[in-house]
XYZ file of C-alpha atoms in Angstrom:
292
model
C 256.525 155.407 91.413
C 259.747 157.811 91.502
C 261.879 158.327 94.500
C 260.626 158.036 97.842
C 259.806 161.428 99.474
C 262.021 162.471 102.503
C 260.534 164.047 105.808
C 261.132 168.147 104.605
C 259.157 167.077 101.045
C 256.400 165.841 103.119
C 256.535 168.991 105.488
C 256.261 171.199 102.093
C 253.637 169.001 100.423
C 250.296 170.581 101.143
C 248.339 167.124 100.096
C 250.749 165.451 102.840
C 249.320 168.200 105.211
C 245.724 167.872 104.312
C 245.875 164.190 104.818
C 247.254 164.153 107.949
C 244.536 166.457 108.994
C 241.801 164.877 107.713
C 243.371 161.816 109.473
C 243.073 163.660 112.715
C 239.747 164.956 112.222
C 238.663 161.567 111.498
C 239.918 159.451 114.341
C 239.012 162.320 116.862
C 235.551 163.833 115.785
C 236.923 167.282 114.499
C 234.921 170.046 115.599
C 231.510 168.159 115.696
C 233.343 165.854 118.057
C 234.366 167.961 120.683
C 230.902 169.792 120.865
C 229.617 166.553 121.160
C 232.658 165.826 124.004
C 231.845 168.959 126.031
C 228.289 169.690 125.711
C 226.736 166.736 127.900
C 229.404 167.749 130.914
C 228.642 171.441 130.329
C 224.939 171.340 130.669
C 225.280 168.699 133.599
C 227.454 171.434 135.843
C 225.531 174.384 134.444
C 221.838 173.053 135.771
C 223.813 171.538 138.794
C 225.340 175.121 139.565
C 221.635 176.548 139.050
C 219.528 174.481 141.034
C 221.476 171.463 142.842
C 219.402 168.763 141.177
C 221.522 165.673 140.622
C 218.539 163.893 138.581
C 217.791 166.695 136.567
C 221.200 167.355 135.595
C 221.491 163.713 134.547
C 218.676 163.471 132.641
C 219.500 166.705 131.120
C 223.144 165.344 129.973
C 222.076 162.072 129.525
C 218.922 163.527 127.085
C 221.646 165.859 124.743
C 223.976 162.539 124.407
C 221.072 160.640 123.189
C 219.956 163.628 120.407
C 223.043 163.875 119.356
C 223.102 160.326 118.146
C 219.516 160.904 116.765
C 221.078 163.821 114.747
C 223.921 161.742 113.558
C 221.684 158.853 112.906
C 219.199 161.117 110.665
C 221.985 162.622 108.897
C 223.618 159.303 107.991
C 226.923 160.597 109.647
C 229.492 158.274 111.498
C 228.028 158.006 115.073
C 231.148 156.348 116.645
C 232.133 159.712 118.157
C 228.673 160.413 119.434
C 228.191 156.838 120.784
C 231.396 156.679 122.644
C 229.779 159.825 124.485
C 226.671 158.513 125.162
C 228.053 155.591 127.217
C 230.221 158.130 129.052
C 227.565 160.038 130.076
C 225.331 156.870 130.743
C 227.816 155.624 133.210
C 228.532 158.917 134.867
C 224.943 158.635 135.257
C 224.545 155.372 136.492
C 227.557 156.095 138.728
C 225.845 159.443 140.600
C 222.768 157.918 140.873
C 223.884 155.025 142.480
C 226.150 156.906 145.057
C 224.129 159.656 145.232
C 227.388 162.317 144.940
C 226.889 164.108 141.823
C 230.826 164.412 141.779
C 230.647 160.791 140.866
C 229.383 162.017 137.105
C 232.570 162.944 136.471
C 234.627 159.976 137.810
C 234.256 157.234 134.984
C 235.586 160.097 132.465
C 238.311 160.813 135.196
C 239.212 156.900 135.099
C 239.162 156.761 131.472
C 241.262 159.398 131.128
C 243.642 158.161 133.868
C 243.717 154.815 131.834
C 244.284 156.190 128.417
C 247.244 158.283 129.497
C 248.918 154.948 131.016
C 247.563 153.434 127.736
C 249.788 155.890 125.699
C 252.733 155.673 127.826
C 253.134 152.227 128.090
C 252.528 151.169 124.440
C 255.269 153.243 123.651
C 257.434 151.466 125.920
C 256.512 148.428 124.353
C 257.229 149.527 121.052
C 254.320 149.749 119.742
C 253.010 153.173 119.995
C 249.278 153.447 120.598
C 248.933 156.492 118.140
C 249.745 154.194 115.674
C 247.482 151.348 116.680
C 244.377 154.254 116.134
C 245.931 156.240 113.044
C 247.356 153.405 111.164
C 244.008 152.093 109.648
C 242.759 155.611 108.778
C 246.228 156.432 107.160
C 245.878 152.588 105.237
C 249.424 151.833 106.309
C 248.251 149.446 108.847
C 251.156 148.218 110.942
C 253.553 148.503 108.518
C 255.271 151.546 110.011
C 256.638 148.896 113.049
C 259.230 147.295 111.015
C 259.008 149.042 107.426
C 258.718 152.905 107.984
C 260.983 153.883 111.354
C 260.587 157.389 110.802
C 257.213 157.210 111.163
C 257.342 154.942 113.949
C 259.123 157.438 115.782
C 257.025 160.191 115.285
C 253.944 158.033 116.603
C 256.152 157.310 119.710
C 256.677 160.667 119.865
C 252.972 161.598 119.561
C 251.803 159.019 121.968
C 254.290 160.205 124.680
C 252.530 163.447 124.237
C 248.909 162.036 124.514
C 250.001 160.312 127.587
C 251.658 163.191 129.443
C 249.276 165.623 129.036
C 246.215 162.782 129.584
C 248.320 162.474 133.077
C 248.872 165.894 133.478
C 245.155 166.749 133.300
C 244.369 163.645 135.780
C 246.812 165.416 138.178
C 245.059 168.636 138.459
C 241.723 166.752 138.082
C 241.640 163.977 141.146
C 242.862 166.073 143.619
C 239.884 168.283 142.818
C 237.441 165.369 142.841
C 238.653 164.840 146.485
C 238.918 168.179 147.852
C 236.489 170.583 145.693
C 232.788 170.658 145.559
C 231.014 169.547 142.262
C 230.612 172.824 141.021
C 234.068 173.734 141.331
C 235.182 170.339 139.730
C 232.624 170.221 136.963
C 233.929 173.787 135.398
C 237.716 172.987 135.743
C 236.771 169.695 133.928
C 234.872 171.547 131.026
C 237.576 174.025 130.855
C 240.169 171.145 130.237
C 238.317 169.150 127.827
C 239.393 171.473 124.908
C 242.765 172.577 125.376
C 244.464 169.773 126.435
C 243.120 167.895 123.047
C 243.740 170.602 121.263
C 247.568 170.727 122.155
C 247.790 166.952 121.750
C 246.337 167.082 118.304
C 248.427 169.546 117.259
C 251.705 167.675 118.320
C 250.745 164.676 116.674
C 250.152 166.729 113.297
C 253.279 168.583 113.899
C 255.122 164.996 113.820
C 253.109 163.577 111.362
C 253.670 166.083 108.916
C 257.034 165.950 109.197
C 257.643 162.324 109.545
C 258.383 160.091 105.832
C 254.517 159.100 104.415
C 252.863 156.255 104.724
C 253.295 152.940 103.224
C 249.466 152.226 101.606
C 249.617 148.475 102.219
C 245.940 148.205 100.700
C 246.977 149.755 97.566
C 250.148 147.321 97.764
C 247.764 144.455 98.326
C 245.589 145.841 95.093
C 248.668 145.992 93.105
C 249.653 142.587 94.114
C 246.424 141.224 93.625
C 246.391 142.917 90.082
C 249.816 141.345 89.155
C 248.798 137.726 90.398
C 245.762 137.919 88.033
C 248.124 139.343 85.448
C 250.101 136.304 85.842
C 246.887 134.159 85.900
C 245.951 135.709 82.768
C 248.912 135.618 80.813
C 249.918 131.803 81.771
C 245.983 131.009 81.090
C 247.041 132.770 77.752
C 250.186 130.758 77.425
C 248.273 127.286 77.816
C 245.706 128.395 75.382
C 247.890 128.958 72.926
C 250.234 125.706 73.820
C 246.828 123.911 73.428
C 246.194 125.221 69.801
C 249.582 124.536 68.916
C 249.031 120.661 70.191
C 245.585 120.498 68.413
C 247.218 121.856 65.485
C 250.073 119.813 65.303
C 247.569 116.491 66.135
C 245.755 118.000 63.444
C 248.186 118.185 61.204
C 249.741 114.522 62.021
C 246.117 113.459 61.375
C 245.715 114.758 57.892
C 249.216 113.463 57.193
C 248.083 109.767 58.430
C 244.987 110.087 56.556
C 247.087 111.502 53.483
C 249.406 108.342 54.214
C 246.689 106.107 54.332
C 245.191 106.943 50.848
C 248.318 106.880 49.462
C 248.715 103.213 50.710
C 245.639 102.457 49.410
C 246.340 103.461 45.960
C 249.477 101.899 46.397
C 247.781 98.401 46.997
C 245.222 98.899 44.569
C 247.895 99.731 41.800
C 249.830 96.875 42.916
C 246.744 94.762 43.188
C 246.292 95.603 39.344
C 249.586 95.593 38.055
C 249.566 92.094 39.552
C 246.293 90.971 37.962
C 247.545 92.459 34.278
C 251.054 90.485 34.798
C 249.048 87.499 35.407
C 246.758 88.058 32.718
C 249.956 88.540 30.438
C 251.420 85.180 31.535
C 248.041 83.316 30.682
C 247.840 84.559 27.389
C 251.388 83.551 26.609
C 250.905 80.161 27.842
C 250.578 77.889 24.607
C 246.970 76.572 23.814
C 248.191 72.642 24.184
C 249.150 73.194 27.514
C 246.339 75.228 28.553
């Protein structure tokens, strides 16, 4: 296994950096996920800016979301990010249609952002930072960072604080605009705030994790434990088989010795009987005739 790597080793290790980058891309969808997040809202605000038609803007946003999911299904790619976008757009469309206020298209997403920001902060204060819960399975460490890897837990806490504060800061800008600005201004500001805060939070997460101790691969540990148990079972089975062979060999040897002893006893008995018969014959021949 070798000595454990220090945070400095992890930071210098290109493999560790690449693994961290890959995990972040998987968790947050990468460039394609960002496009799928931005495109429906951008289409909505663009169409609404041009013609102020709520229904057309909403249908176009929902249509492009469904198209993105269909493309992923055809390409057999993961659809979790596209589906989350569809649900967000669908809630926004339903809410805006119900109230008749185009600004309400953005309200479900804003409330979701507020809830996520609060969740990042609350879970970190509770000692179970949300970023660790999100990335732990991707790094194959699950919750081992909570008790076995304090440096990693600290990094997840820092990352969760970063995400929580950035999202709450974003909400501090958007909610006043929701109340006081018109739909067009709110929509363009929201589109403008989609990518930069996300990139900042993702970058800070990468920095914290690259400097943290490497993850403990609990899946590899489980596989190793299963292999060890299987090996021990195999060795135990071989020992039992060897012991059974020795027992069977001893029993066969004992049985063979018993048969030999029995045959010897029979030979000795037969010889004794023959000797007795000969002795009796001799005594008979030695008896005088008149006594016969």
